[in-house]
Short mmCIF file of C-alpha atoms and ligand atoms in Angstrom, two decimals:
data_model
loop_
_atom_site.label_atom_id
_atom_site.label_comp_id
_atom_site.label_asym_id
_atom_site.label_seq_id
_atom_site.Cartn_x
_atom_site.Cartn_y
_atom_site.Cartn_z
CA MET A 1187 -107.98 56.19 34.10
CA ASN A 1188 -105.98 53.86 36.57
CA GLY A 1189 -102.86 54.08 34.65
CA GLN A 1190 -103.27 50.83 33.00
CA GLN A 1191 -102.69 50.82 29.76
CA PRO A 1192 -103.70 47.85 27.02
CA ALA A 1193 -100.59 45.31 26.94
CA PHE A 1194 -98.22 45.00 24.50
CA ALA A 1195 -98.87 42.49 21.72
CA SER A 1196 -97.97 39.12 22.61
CA TRP A 1197 -95.15 38.39 20.23
CA LEU A 1198 -93.35 40.97 22.51
CA ASP A 1199 -93.26 37.93 25.16
CA ASP A 1200 -91.52 35.50 22.63
CA THR A 1201 -87.98 36.86 22.52
CA ASN A 1202 -84.73 36.39 24.12
CA GLU A 1203 -82.27 38.18 26.79
CA ILE A 1204 -79.10 37.07 25.13
CA THR A 1205 -79.36 39.49 22.13
CA ARG A 1206 -80.22 42.27 24.52
CA MET A 1207 -77.35 41.34 26.51
CA PHE A 1208 -74.74 41.29 23.64
CA LEU A 1209 -76.07 44.83 22.19
CA GLY A 1210 -75.77 46.52 25.45
CA ALA A 1211 -72.29 44.98 25.71
CA SER A 1212 -70.92 47.51 23.65
CA GLN A 1213 -71.14 49.95 26.55
CA ILE A 1214 -68.51 47.89 28.19
CA PRO A 1215 -64.91 49.71 28.04
CA ASP A 1216 -62.13 47.79 26.39
CA LEU A 1217 -64.52 44.86 25.04
CA VAL A 1218 -62.99 43.21 22.03
CA ASN A 1219 -66.46 42.58 20.42
CA LEU A 1220 -66.79 39.65 18.20
CA ALA A 1221 -70.03 39.35 18.20
CA GLY A 1222 -71.34 41.59 15.64
CA GLY A 1223 -71.70 41.34 12.05
CA LEU A 1224 -70.30 44.62 11.63
CA PRO A 1225 -67.89 45.57 8.48
CA GLU A 1226 -64.74 47.89 8.90
CA SER A 1227 -65.60 51.13 8.70
CA SER A 1228 -62.37 52.23 7.21
CA THR A 1229 -63.30 50.32 4.09
CA PHE A 1230 -66.25 52.68 3.42
CA PRO A 1231 -65.65 54.82 0.16
CA THR A 1232 -66.27 57.96 2.19
CA ALA A 1233 -64.76 60.33 -0.21
CA ASP A 1234 -66.40 59.27 -2.96
CA LEU A 1235 -69.79 59.10 -1.12
CA ALA A 1236 -69.34 62.69 -0.27
CA GLU A 1237 -69.07 63.70 -3.92
CA LEU A 1238 -71.75 61.62 -5.04
CA ALA A 1239 -74.00 62.86 -2.09
CA ASN A 1240 -73.05 66.36 -3.15
CA ARG A 1241 -74.18 65.50 -6.66
CA ALA A 1242 -77.10 63.97 -6.18
CA ILE A 1243 -78.66 67.01 -4.12
CA ALA A 1244 -76.77 69.56 -6.42
CA GLU A 1245 -77.98 67.81 -10.13
CA ASN A 1246 -81.08 65.63 -8.91
CA GLY A 1247 -82.15 67.56 -5.81
CA ALA A 1248 -85.96 67.72 -6.92
CA ASP A 1249 -86.01 63.92 -7.49
CA ALA A 1250 -83.81 62.91 -4.51
CA LEU A 1251 -85.47 65.04 -2.22
CA ALA A 1252 -88.83 64.05 -2.76
CA TYR A 1253 -90.77 61.22 -1.99
CA SER A 1254 -89.57 58.22 -4.48
CA PRO A 1255 -92.29 55.56 -6.29
CA ILE A 1256 -92.86 53.01 -3.25
CA GLU A 1257 -91.30 50.53 -5.88
CA GLY A 1258 -87.98 52.35 -6.09
CA ASN A 1259 -86.30 54.91 -8.19
CA PRO A 1260 -87.00 53.50 -11.66
CA ALA A 1261 -83.26 54.33 -12.85
CA LEU A 1262 -81.87 52.32 -9.71
CA ARG A 1263 -84.70 49.20 -10.41
CA ASP A 1264 -83.18 49.04 -14.19
CA ARG A 1265 -79.70 49.14 -13.23
CA ILE A 1266 -80.15 46.20 -10.65
CA ALA A 1267 -82.07 44.21 -13.18
CA ALA A 1268 -79.45 45.01 -15.85
CA ARG A 1269 -76.50 44.03 -13.34
CA PHE A 1270 -78.07 40.62 -12.07
CA GLY A 1271 -80.11 39.68 -15.56
CA SER A 1272 -78.42 37.52 -18.15
CA GLU A 1273 -79.32 35.65 -21.19
CA ARG A 1274 -80.46 32.95 -19.00
CA LEU A 1275 -82.36 35.45 -16.51
CA LYS A 1276 -84.26 37.90 -18.36
CA LEU A 1277 -85.05 40.72 -15.78
CA ASP A 1278 -86.72 44.16 -16.09
CA ARG A 1279 -87.81 46.66 -13.66
CA SER A 1280 -91.13 44.64 -12.53
CA ASN A 1281 -88.73 42.11 -11.17
CA VAL A 1282 -87.24 44.68 -8.63
CA LEU A 1283 -87.91 46.23 -5.80
CA ILE A 1284 -85.87 48.90 -3.90
CA VAL A 1285 -85.80 48.20 0.07
CA ALA A 1286 -84.32 49.86 2.77
CA GLY A 1287 -81.48 47.36 3.50
CA GLY A 1288 -82.15 43.53 3.06
CA MET A 1289 -83.48 43.74 6.36
CA GLN A 1290 -86.74 45.25 5.08
CA GLY A 1291 -86.80 42.60 2.40
CA LEU A 1292 -87.09 39.87 4.93
CA ASP A 1293 -89.74 41.95 6.83
CA LEU A 1294 -91.85 42.45 3.94
CA VAL A 1295 -91.55 39.05 2.77
CA GLY A 1296 -92.86 37.94 6.15
CA LYS A 1297 -95.50 40.25 6.03
CA VAL A 1298 -96.96 39.41 2.57
CA LEU A 1299 -96.81 35.20 3.22
CA LEU A 1300 -96.94 34.51 6.71
CA ASP A 1301 -100.05 34.04 8.76
CA SER A 1302 -100.03 32.88 12.32
CA GLY A 1303 -98.92 29.15 12.56
CA ASP A 1304 -97.48 28.93 8.68
CA ILE A 1305 -94.40 26.86 8.38
CA VAL A 1306 -91.10 28.43 7.43
CA ALA A 1307 -88.28 26.00 6.18
CA ALA A 1308 -85.29 27.50 7.47
CA GLN A 1309 -81.71 26.62 6.85
CA THR A 1310 -80.33 26.24 10.71
CA PRO A 1311 -78.59 27.77 12.48
CA ALA A 1312 -80.73 30.88 10.83
CA TYR A 1313 -80.08 34.45 10.73
CA LEU A 1314 -81.01 35.87 13.76
CA GLY A 1315 -82.38 38.90 12.27
CA ALA A 1316 -84.82 37.01 9.93
CA LEU A 1317 -86.13 35.15 13.24
CA ASP A 1318 -86.51 38.74 14.68
CA ALA A 1319 -88.23 40.06 11.55
CA TRP A 1320 -90.92 37.17 11.17
CA ARG A 1321 -91.66 37.01 15.29
CA PRO A 1322 -94.66 39.28 14.91
CA ARG A 1323 -96.02 36.72 12.20
CA GLN A 1324 -95.56 33.72 14.63
CA PRO A 1325 -94.75 31.18 12.28
CA ARG A 1326 -93.75 27.51 12.89
CA TYR A 1327 -90.12 26.55 11.78
CA ARG A 1328 -89.13 23.19 10.18
CA PRO A 1329 -84.82 23.50 10.60
CA PHE A 1330 -83.24 22.09 7.51
CA PHE A 1331 -79.35 21.52 7.35
CA PRO A 1332 -78.24 21.60 3.74
CA ASP A 1333 -74.65 20.28 4.58
CA GLN A 1334 -76.02 16.87 5.84
CA PRO A 1335 -75.46 13.93 3.26
CA ARG A 1336 -78.68 12.84 2.80
CA PHE A 1337 -80.65 16.42 2.75
CA ASP A 1338 -83.63 16.23 0.67
CA PRO A 1339 -85.34 19.61 0.03
CA ARG A 1340 -88.88 18.28 -1.10
CA HIS A 1341 -88.88 16.72 2.43
CA ALA A 1342 -87.70 19.70 4.00
CA PHE A 1343 -89.91 22.22 1.96
CA SER A 1344 -93.10 20.19 1.99
CA ASP A 1345 -95.93 22.51 3.25
CA ALA A 1346 -93.94 25.07 3.94
CA LYS A 1347 -95.12 28.78 2.95
CA PHE A 1348 -91.25 29.46 1.81
CA ALA A 1349 -87.90 27.85 2.26
CA TYR A 1350 -85.09 30.46 3.94
CA THR A 1351 -81.25 30.06 2.93
CA VAL A 1352 -78.52 32.00 2.76
CA PRO A 1353 -76.35 29.97 0.45
CA ASN A 1354 -73.23 32.28 0.15
CA PHE A 1355 -71.64 31.94 3.68
CA SER A 1356 -74.58 31.79 6.09
CA ASN A 1357 -74.72 33.94 8.95
CA PRO A 1358 -73.79 32.69 11.49
CA THR A 1359 -71.67 29.35 10.17
CA GLY A 1360 -69.72 31.10 7.16
CA LYS A 1361 -70.94 27.68 5.25
CA LEU A 1362 -71.31 27.73 1.68
CA VAL A 1363 -73.72 25.73 -0.01
CA GLY A 1364 -72.57 23.52 -2.99
CA THR A 1365 -74.05 23.97 -6.28
CA ASP A 1366 -75.79 20.46 -6.52
CA VAL A 1367 -78.04 21.30 -3.27
CA ARG A 1368 -78.58 24.79 -4.52
CA GLN A 1369 -79.93 22.79 -7.84
CA ALA A 1370 -82.01 20.47 -5.83
CA MET A 1371 -83.43 23.48 -3.57
CA VAL A 1372 -84.56 24.93 -6.70
CA ARG A 1373 -86.14 21.74 -8.27
CA ALA A 1374 -87.80 21.18 -4.77
CA ALA A 1375 -89.50 24.48 -5.02
CA LEU A 1376 -90.44 24.11 -8.56
CA GLU A 1377 -92.00 20.62 -7.84
CA LEU A 1378 -93.91 21.50 -4.79
CA GLY A 1379 -94.76 25.18 -5.59
CA THR A 1380 -93.15 27.17 -2.76
CA TRP A 1381 -91.24 29.86 -2.59
CA VAL A 1382 -87.34 29.97 -1.81
CA LEU A 1383 -85.76 33.15 -0.14
CA GLU A 1384 -82.11 33.27 -1.25
CA ASP A 1385 -80.77 36.13 1.02
CA ASP A 1386 -77.33 37.09 -0.33
CA PRO A 1387 -75.36 39.72 1.67
CA TYR A 1388 -72.24 38.07 1.27
CA GLY A 1389 -72.29 36.91 -2.46
CA SER A 1390 -69.31 39.23 -3.03
CA LEU A 1391 -67.45 38.19 -0.33
CA TYR A 1392 -65.40 34.98 -1.80
CA TYR A 1393 -61.84 34.98 -0.40
CA ASP A 1394 -60.56 31.73 -2.16
CA HIS A 1395 -63.25 30.05 -3.96
CA SER A 1396 -64.49 31.08 -7.54
CA PRO A 1397 -68.38 32.11 -6.74
CA LEU A 1398 -71.22 29.77 -7.34
CA ASN A 1399 -74.04 30.28 -9.23
CA ARG A 1400 -77.01 31.65 -7.74
CA MET A 1401 -80.18 29.98 -6.97
CA ILE A 1402 -81.99 32.44 -8.99
CA ASP A 1403 -79.70 32.04 -12.00
CA ILE A 1404 -80.28 28.58 -11.68
CA ALA A 1405 -84.24 28.95 -11.81
CA GLY A 1406 -83.53 31.42 -15.01
CA SER A 1407 -86.21 32.79 -16.99
CA VAL A 1408 -86.37 29.71 -19.55
CA GLY A 1409 -89.61 29.84 -21.74
CA ALA A 1410 -90.73 32.97 -20.27
CA ASP A 1411 -90.44 36.76 -21.49
CA ILE A 1412 -89.33 37.61 -18.00
CA TYR A 1413 -88.32 35.97 -14.98
CA ARG A 1414 -91.34 34.23 -13.00
CA GLY A 1415 -89.41 31.52 -11.23
CA PRO A 1416 -90.22 30.68 -7.27
CA VAL A 1417 -86.59 32.10 -5.83
CA ILE A 1418 -86.95 35.05 -4.35
CA TYR A 1419 -83.37 37.12 -4.19
CA MET A 1420 -82.22 39.62 -2.01
CA GLY A 1421 -78.97 41.81 -2.01
CA THR A 1422 -77.80 44.70 -0.38
CA PHE A 1423 -75.02 47.14 -0.45
CA SER A 1424 -74.27 46.77 3.14
CA LYS A 1425 -71.05 44.62 2.80
CA THR A 1426 -69.76 46.18 -0.45
CA ILE A 1427 -70.27 49.72 0.21
CA CYS A 1428 -71.73 50.81 3.66
CA PRO A 1429 -74.60 49.71 5.79
CA GLY A 1430 -75.58 53.42 6.47
CA LEU A 1431 -76.94 53.77 3.11
CA ARG A 1432 -79.72 51.21 3.98
CA ILE A 1433 -80.11 50.40 0.01
CA GLY A 1434 -80.86 47.10 -0.75
CA TRP A 1435 -83.08 45.10 -3.19
CA VAL A 1436 -85.48 42.36 -3.72
CA ILE A 1437 -85.73 40.43 -7.21
CA ALA A 1438 -88.90 38.28 -7.71
CA ARG A 1439 -91.63 37.38 -9.81
CA PRO A 1440 -93.68 40.66 -10.86
CA ASP A 1441 -96.62 39.28 -8.72
CA MET A 1442 -94.62 38.80 -5.88
CA ILE A 1443 -92.68 42.35 -6.46
CA GLU A 1444 -96.46 43.94 -6.37
CA ALA A 1445 -97.46 41.99 -2.81
CA LEU A 1446 -94.06 43.50 -1.55
CA THR A 1447 -94.94 46.91 -2.75
CA ILE A 1448 -98.25 46.97 -0.98
CA ALA A 1449 -96.85 45.80 2.31
CA LYS A 1450 -93.72 48.41 2.09
CA GLN A 1451 -96.47 51.07 1.41
CA GLY A 1452 -97.53 50.58 5.33
CA THR A 1453 -93.79 50.38 6.40
CA ASP A 1454 -92.39 53.30 5.05
CA LEU A 1455 -93.88 54.50 1.82
CA CYS A 1456 -90.63 54.75 0.01
CA THR A 1457 -86.84 54.33 0.40
CA SER A 1458 -84.75 57.54 1.11
CA GLY A 1459 -84.47 59.11 -2.38
CA LEU A 1460 -81.15 60.72 -1.77
CA ASN A 1461 -79.77 57.10 -1.17
CA GLN A 1462 -81.41 55.60 -3.75
CA GLN A 1463 -79.96 58.55 -5.98
CA ILE A 1464 -76.45 58.08 -4.71
CA ALA A 1465 -76.58 54.17 -5.34
CA VAL A 1466 -77.91 55.01 -9.18
CA ASP A 1467 -74.64 57.04 -9.46
CA LEU A 1468 -72.23 54.75 -7.36
CA LEU A 1469 -73.11 52.08 -10.00
CA ASP A 1470 -72.40 54.02 -12.67
CA ALA A 1471 -69.29 55.14 -11.31
CA GLY A 1472 -68.36 51.31 -10.86
CA LEU A 1473 -67.68 52.09 -6.93
CA VAL A 1474 -68.35 48.20 -6.11
CA GLU A 1475 -65.92 47.08 -8.28
CA LYS A 1476 -63.38 49.67 -7.31
CA ASN A 1477 -63.93 48.97 -3.43
CA LEU A 1478 -64.30 45.23 -3.41
CA PRO A 1479 -60.32 44.29 -3.65
CA ARG A 1480 -59.75 46.48 -0.54
CA ILE A 1481 -62.59 44.66 1.52
CA LEU A 1482 -61.33 41.19 0.31
CA SER A 1483 -57.87 41.63 1.29
CA THR A 1484 -58.71 43.20 4.48
CA TYR A 1485 -61.27 40.64 5.38
CA LYS A 1486 -59.14 37.43 4.24
CA GLU A 1487 -56.37 38.58 6.21
CA ARG A 1488 -58.59 38.85 9.19
CA ARG A 1489 -60.00 35.66 8.72
CA ASP A 1490 -56.67 33.99 8.85
CA VAL A 1491 -55.65 35.52 11.80
CA LEU A 1492 -58.72 34.83 13.74
CA CYS A 1493 -58.47 31.19 12.33
CA ALA A 1494 -54.57 31.11 13.33
CA ALA A 1495 -55.41 32.43 16.97
CA LEU A 1496 -58.41 29.82 17.59
CA GLU A 1497 -55.90 27.29 16.53
CA LYS A 1498 -53.22 28.29 19.14
CA TYR A 1499 -55.74 28.83 21.99
CA LEU A 1500 -58.87 27.02 21.61
CA GLY A 1501 -58.29 23.94 19.27
CA ASP A 1502 -58.40 21.80 22.65
CA HIS A 1503 -62.30 23.30 23.13
CA PHE A 1504 -63.74 23.97 19.90
CA GLU A 1505 -63.87 22.80 16.52
CA TRP A 1506 -64.78 25.03 12.96
CA GLU A 1507 -64.25 24.82 9.44
CA VAL A 1508 -62.23 27.82 7.60
CA PRO A 1509 -64.90 29.59 6.17
CA VAL A 1510 -63.95 30.81 2.11
CA GLY A 1511 -65.87 33.99 2.40
CA GLY A 1512 -68.17 35.97 4.35
CA MET A 1513 -67.72 37.51 7.83
CA PHE A 1514 -67.88 34.72 10.38
CA VAL A 1515 -66.45 31.53 11.66
CA TRP A 1516 -68.69 28.87 13.26
CA ALA A 1517 -67.08 27.15 16.37
CA VAL A 1518 -68.78 24.30 17.81
CA ALA A 1519 -67.85 22.73 21.44
CA ARG A 1520 -65.90 19.70 21.29
CA SER A 1521 -67.58 18.77 24.51
CA PRO A 1522 -71.27 18.26 25.16
CA ASP A 1523 -71.02 19.77 28.25
CA MET A 1524 -70.30 23.22 27.46
CA ASN A 1525 -72.81 25.43 27.39
CA THR A 1526 -72.28 28.58 25.03
CA ASP A 1527 -75.01 30.77 26.94
CA ASP A 1528 -73.18 30.32 30.12
CA LEU A 1529 -69.89 30.99 28.14
CA LEU A 1530 -71.11 34.44 26.80
CA LYS A 1531 -71.50 35.45 30.49
CA PHE A 1532 -67.99 34.21 31.43
CA SER A 1533 -66.82 35.79 28.33
CA LEU A 1534 -68.03 39.44 28.89
CA ASP A 1535 -66.51 39.02 32.57
CA HIS A 1536 -63.07 38.59 30.32
CA GLY A 1537 -63.73 41.45 28.15
CA VAL A 1538 -64.73 39.66 24.84
CA CYS A 1539 -68.12 39.17 23.52
CA VAL A 1540 -69.29 36.48 21.13
CA SER A 1541 -72.81 35.32 19.78
CA PRO A 1542 -73.99 32.01 21.34
CA SER A 1543 -75.75 29.38 19.03
CA SER A 1544 -78.85 29.60 21.00
CA VAL A 1545 -80.22 33.08 19.28
CA PHE A 1546 -79.56 31.58 15.96
CA ASP A 1547 -81.65 28.42 16.65
CA PRO A 1548 -85.65 28.88 15.75
CA ASP A 1549 -86.14 27.20 19.36
CA GLY A 1550 -83.40 28.80 21.02
CA ALA A 1551 -82.25 25.41 22.66
CA ASP A 1552 -78.69 24.87 21.12
CA ARG A 1553 -76.01 25.57 23.50
CA SER A 1554 -73.31 24.27 21.67
CA GLY A 1555 -71.51 26.55 19.50
CA ILE A 1556 -70.36 30.23 18.65
CA ARG A 1557 -70.16 32.71 16.11
CA ILE A 1558 -67.06 34.69 15.75
CA ASN A 1559 -67.20 37.59 13.62
CA PHE A 1560 -63.26 38.22 11.75
CA THR A 1561 -64.48 41.55 9.91
CA TYR A 1562 -64.66 44.47 12.65
CA ASN A 1563 -61.68 44.05 14.89
CA ALA A 1564 -57.68 44.91 13.38
CA PRO A 1565 -55.51 41.50 13.45
CA ASP A 1566 -54.02 42.62 16.84
CA ARG A 1567 -57.25 43.00 18.39
CA LEU A 1568 -58.85 39.69 17.04
CA THR A 1569 -56.27 37.58 18.60
CA GLU A 1570 -56.24 39.48 21.90
CA GLY A 1571 -60.12 38.40 21.91
CA VAL A 1572 -59.56 34.77 21.29
CA ARG A 1573 -57.01 34.93 23.88
CA ARG A 1574 -59.60 36.39 26.27
CA LEU A 1575 -61.78 33.85 25.12
CA ALA A 1576 -59.74 31.21 25.65
CA ARG A 1577 -59.37 32.47 29.48
CA ALA A 1578 -63.00 32.68 29.98
CA VAL A 1579 -63.29 29.07 28.83
CA GLU A 1580 -60.78 28.14 31.31
CA ALA A 1581 -62.46 30.08 34.09
CA MET A 1582 -65.73 28.27 33.24
CA THR A 1583 -64.45 24.99 32.57
CA GLY A 1584 -61.58 24.76 35.11
N1 PMP B 1688 -79.54 38.81 5.73
C1 PMP B 1688 -78.49 38.43 6.32
C2 PMP B 1688 -77.91 36.95 6.42
C3 PMP B 1688 -77.51 39.08 7.11
O1 PMP B 1688 -76.31 38.76 7.66
C4 PMP B 1688 -77.87 40.70 7.27
C5 PMP B 1688 -76.75 41.93 7.89
N2 PMP B 1688 -76.31 41.21 9.11
C6 PMP B 1688 -79.10 41.07 6.61
C7 PMP B 1688 -79.70 40.03 5.58
C8 PMP B 1688 -79.36 42.70 6.51
O2 PMP B 1688 -78.57 43.54 5.88
P1 PMP B 1688 -78.88 44.67 5.84
O3 PMP B 1688 -80.13 45.04 6.00
O4 PMP B 1688 -78.03 45.49 6.13
O5 PMP B 1688 -78.94 44.92 4.47
#
């Protein structure tokens, strides 16, 4: 032995240093972190969850503490089917897979659909976690931009293994995809025979717009006994209850659920039975509906505070749309000379941290924008963060 072990897999070379830099930034004292997509922890229903956790162990310990079926606790699968099903969208347990957070759903879809070099049509800028999840599969990306006036999903989706979209308040842009574009994307998927991944962690976080139909609702189960459409829908409790529960769900055609189940077997055998039992009980107790109003009022106020501070301190350098939901404002530099990777370095020196657009670009090339989170910090910290960011911009450009 000469101390040389075999090399790490090649995909590990294909990452970016920016992500590591901003994750490491949490160690900096007094930093205002506007980079992460984190919820406000005081919105977690801790007292209710403590009671439900206690009950799950005391009353259902034998099941909750054992391995659960790979597909998930049958009672939870039934409740998700009932919650999302309708006259138009007939769902049963065979349409539902319980996963350890939406992130696992993304990973499993990559596992079952992608061979190296396959094409993923991705709404761009794209969620960094999805790009991370699929990196080991080495797909090729075809970016698409649903808000462009002449966006044609038939062109964008052709030859793709699947199309990836976050129609409710995309991460990173906070943009809402309109109903006509949702319909066009579903039509294109049906015509082309491709899959569409509808990733919907923010679907409950509408602040001042009435909720639009989900793409899976648009696809529906018309004419079939249960849903057999091309949309693979993903949801999670991370934004409405808490991310630490690590409970999400995939709703799809039964054959897709079976394939994902085989993939999940090789990933973690099953999602935590205890957390699934808590999820059953929290749905029965109406905890999402009870918790949501407080989340919505807290986040709406913070969005307004952030946008007011941006207007006051950074309006000369950036432009943005006020998002009608979600967790992020996407600000695009007015000057083509602004490099937001460089701005991240300057902003860390000024005690604030934002996410640069390069990490949301499948090619890593976009240096024109920043994602700013408004849910994690209290209003005064948000304003202070923007003030610091403005100083960083001045230091960089001045
Ligand atoms: N998809 C998107 C677009 C997200 O923003 C997130 C969380 N930041 C996830 C999926 C994953 O969420 P979780 O694993 O916590 O359910």
